Tab-separated table of C-alpha atoms in Angstrom:
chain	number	residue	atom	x	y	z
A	26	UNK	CA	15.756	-11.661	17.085
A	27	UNK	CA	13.097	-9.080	15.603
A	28	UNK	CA	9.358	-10.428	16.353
A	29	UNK	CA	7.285	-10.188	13.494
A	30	UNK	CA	4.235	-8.577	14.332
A	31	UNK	CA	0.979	-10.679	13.442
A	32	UNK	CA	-0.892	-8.881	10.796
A	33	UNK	CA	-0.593	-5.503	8.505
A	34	UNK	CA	-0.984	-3.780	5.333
A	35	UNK	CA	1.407	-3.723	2.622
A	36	UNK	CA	1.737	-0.898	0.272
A	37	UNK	CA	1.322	-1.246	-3.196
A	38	UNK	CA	4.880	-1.413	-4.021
A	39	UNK	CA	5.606	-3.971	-2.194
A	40	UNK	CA	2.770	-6.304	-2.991
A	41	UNK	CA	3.367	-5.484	-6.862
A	42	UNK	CA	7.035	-7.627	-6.329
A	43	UNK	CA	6.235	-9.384	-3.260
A	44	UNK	CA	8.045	-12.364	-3.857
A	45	UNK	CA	11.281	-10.209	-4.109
A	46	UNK	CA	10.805	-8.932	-0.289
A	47	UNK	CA	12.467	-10.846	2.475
A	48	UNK	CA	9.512	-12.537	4.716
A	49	UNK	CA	11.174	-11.127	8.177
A	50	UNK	CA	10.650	-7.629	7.191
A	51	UNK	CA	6.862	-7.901	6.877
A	52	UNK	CA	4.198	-9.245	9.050
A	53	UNK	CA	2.970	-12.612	9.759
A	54	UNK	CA	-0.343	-12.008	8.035
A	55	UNK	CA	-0.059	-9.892	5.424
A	56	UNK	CA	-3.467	-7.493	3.871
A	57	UNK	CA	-4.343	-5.505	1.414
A	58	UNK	CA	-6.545	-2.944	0.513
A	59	UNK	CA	-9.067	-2.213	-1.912
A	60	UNK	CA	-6.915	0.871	-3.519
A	61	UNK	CA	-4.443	-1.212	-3.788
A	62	UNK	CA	-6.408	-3.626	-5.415
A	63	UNK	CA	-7.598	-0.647	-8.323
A	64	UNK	CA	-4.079	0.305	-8.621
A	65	UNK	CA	-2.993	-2.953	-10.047
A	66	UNK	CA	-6.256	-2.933	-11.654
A	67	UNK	CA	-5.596	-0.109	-13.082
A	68	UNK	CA	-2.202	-0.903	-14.360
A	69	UNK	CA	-2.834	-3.258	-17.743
A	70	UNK	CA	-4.870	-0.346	-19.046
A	71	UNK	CA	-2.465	2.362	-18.776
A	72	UNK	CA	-0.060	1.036	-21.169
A	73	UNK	CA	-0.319	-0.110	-25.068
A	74	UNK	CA	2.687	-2.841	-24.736
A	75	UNK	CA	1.229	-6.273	-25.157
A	76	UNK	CA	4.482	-7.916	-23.175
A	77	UNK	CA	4.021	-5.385	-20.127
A	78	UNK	CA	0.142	-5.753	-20.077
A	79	UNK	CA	0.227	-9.188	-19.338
A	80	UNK	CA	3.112	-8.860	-16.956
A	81	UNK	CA	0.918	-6.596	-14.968
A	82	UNK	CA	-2.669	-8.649	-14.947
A	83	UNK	CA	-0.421	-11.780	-14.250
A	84	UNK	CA	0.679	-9.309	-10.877
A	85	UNK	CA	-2.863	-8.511	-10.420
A	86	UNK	CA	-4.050	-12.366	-10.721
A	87	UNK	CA	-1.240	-13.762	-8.274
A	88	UNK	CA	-2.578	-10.775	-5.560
A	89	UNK	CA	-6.066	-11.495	-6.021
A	90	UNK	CA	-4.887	-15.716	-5.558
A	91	UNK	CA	-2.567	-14.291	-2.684
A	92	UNK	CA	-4.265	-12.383	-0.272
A	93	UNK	CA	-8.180	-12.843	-1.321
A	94	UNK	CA	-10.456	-10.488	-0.068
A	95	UNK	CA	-8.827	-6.587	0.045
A	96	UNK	CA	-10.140	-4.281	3.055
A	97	UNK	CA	-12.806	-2.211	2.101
A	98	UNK	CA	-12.199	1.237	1.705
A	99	UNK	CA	-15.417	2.443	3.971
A	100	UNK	CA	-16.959	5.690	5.303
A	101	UNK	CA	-14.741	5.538	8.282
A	102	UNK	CA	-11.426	5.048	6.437
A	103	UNK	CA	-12.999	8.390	4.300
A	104	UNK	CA	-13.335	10.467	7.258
A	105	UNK	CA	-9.689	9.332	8.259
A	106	UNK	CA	-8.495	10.426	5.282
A	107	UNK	CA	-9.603	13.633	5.792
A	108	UNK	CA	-7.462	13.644	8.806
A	109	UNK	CA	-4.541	12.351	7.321
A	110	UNK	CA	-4.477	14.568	4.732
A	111	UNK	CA	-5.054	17.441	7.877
A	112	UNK	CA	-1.733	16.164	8.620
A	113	UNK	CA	0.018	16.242	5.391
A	114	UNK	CA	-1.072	19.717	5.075
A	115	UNK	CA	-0.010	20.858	8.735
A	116	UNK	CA	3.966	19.786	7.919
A	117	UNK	CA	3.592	22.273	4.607
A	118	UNK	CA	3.550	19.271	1.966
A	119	UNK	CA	0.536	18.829	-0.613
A	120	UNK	CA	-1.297	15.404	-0.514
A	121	UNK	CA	-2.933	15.277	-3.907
A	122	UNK	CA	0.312	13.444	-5.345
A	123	UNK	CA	-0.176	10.553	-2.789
A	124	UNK	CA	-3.534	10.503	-2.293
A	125	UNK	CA	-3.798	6.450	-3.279
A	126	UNK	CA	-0.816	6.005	-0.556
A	127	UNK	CA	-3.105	8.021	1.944
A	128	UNK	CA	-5.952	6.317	1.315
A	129	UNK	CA	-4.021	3.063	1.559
A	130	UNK	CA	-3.036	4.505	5.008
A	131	UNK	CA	-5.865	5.790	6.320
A	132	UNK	CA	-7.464	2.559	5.482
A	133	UNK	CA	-4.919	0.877	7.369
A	134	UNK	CA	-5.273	3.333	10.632
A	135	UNK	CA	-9.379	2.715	10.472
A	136	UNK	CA	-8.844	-1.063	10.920
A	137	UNK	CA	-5.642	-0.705	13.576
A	138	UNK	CA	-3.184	-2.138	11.548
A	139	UNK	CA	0.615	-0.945	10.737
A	140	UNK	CA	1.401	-0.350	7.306
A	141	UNK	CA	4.169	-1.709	5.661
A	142	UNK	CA	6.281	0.123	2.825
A	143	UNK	CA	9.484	0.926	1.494
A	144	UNK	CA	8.292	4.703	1.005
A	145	UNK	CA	8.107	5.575	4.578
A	146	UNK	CA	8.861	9.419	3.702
A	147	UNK	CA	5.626	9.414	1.532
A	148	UNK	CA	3.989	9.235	4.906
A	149	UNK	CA	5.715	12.184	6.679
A	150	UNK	CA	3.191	14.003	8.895
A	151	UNK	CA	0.704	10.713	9.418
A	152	UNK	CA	2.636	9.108	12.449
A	153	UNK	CA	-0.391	10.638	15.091
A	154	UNK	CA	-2.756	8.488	13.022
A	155	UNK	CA	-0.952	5.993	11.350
A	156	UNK	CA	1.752	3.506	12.307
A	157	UNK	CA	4.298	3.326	9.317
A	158	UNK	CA	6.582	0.267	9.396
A	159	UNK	CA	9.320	0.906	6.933
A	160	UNK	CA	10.768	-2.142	4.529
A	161	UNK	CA	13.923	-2.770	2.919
A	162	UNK	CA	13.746	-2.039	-1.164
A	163	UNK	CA	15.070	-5.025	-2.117
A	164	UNK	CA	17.022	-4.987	-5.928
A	165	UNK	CA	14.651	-4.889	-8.513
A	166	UNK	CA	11.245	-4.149	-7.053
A	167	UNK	CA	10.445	-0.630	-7.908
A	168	UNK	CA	7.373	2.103	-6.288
């Protein structure tokens, strides 16, 4: 039997359809972060279909009811970042394209905690800094 470990941070892919993900595969206590938290914020606004606008503010209301209070993005996960991103750059790979899933990370190596997602290859050159806990896609969660 896998142990579970106790607490982490889950991409935003996986919080988006989190009821579709099977509970052994993340942690006990599951977190957030506060880019996470403007991603799905930013999500009704990026799209002019009334049906898929309040698909995606009823995602953002049931995370906000979910997991409460998102970890800050600070000065310390910024200057982690920058590290990260030192990383990213020293395997030959550009991090502008992910920079929300590197700031999700580096947030997530400033507090200690493992971060959970199904996009572990986003994530290629972080594993000094970061630990990166991959997760099972399951069928019909997308990101």
């Amino acid at each position: 039997m896998v142990t579970r470990i106790a607490r982490g941070i889950l991409d935003t892919g996986i919080v988006s359809a989190f009821a579709l993900f099977d509970p052994a595969e993340l942690p006990v206590e599951s977190a957030i972060t506060a880019v996470t938290l403007g991603e799905l914020s930013r999500g009704p606004y990026a799209t002019d279909d009334p049906a898929t606008r309040a698909r995606r503010i009823a995602v953002l209301q049931h995370v906000e009811a979910t997991f409460g209070e998102a970890l800050p993005y600070d000065s310390e996960a910024a200057r982690m970042f920058g590290l990260i991103c030192a990383g990213v750059y020293a395997i030959g790979r550009q991090p502008r394209r992910r920079t929300a899933d590197l700031m999700i990370a580096a947030t997530a190596a400033r507090y200690g905690l493992p971060l959970y997602t199904t996009n572990p290859k986003d994530f290629a050159g972080i594993d000094a800094l970061a630990t990166i806990i991959p997760v099972t896609r399951p069928d019909g969660a997308t990101g």
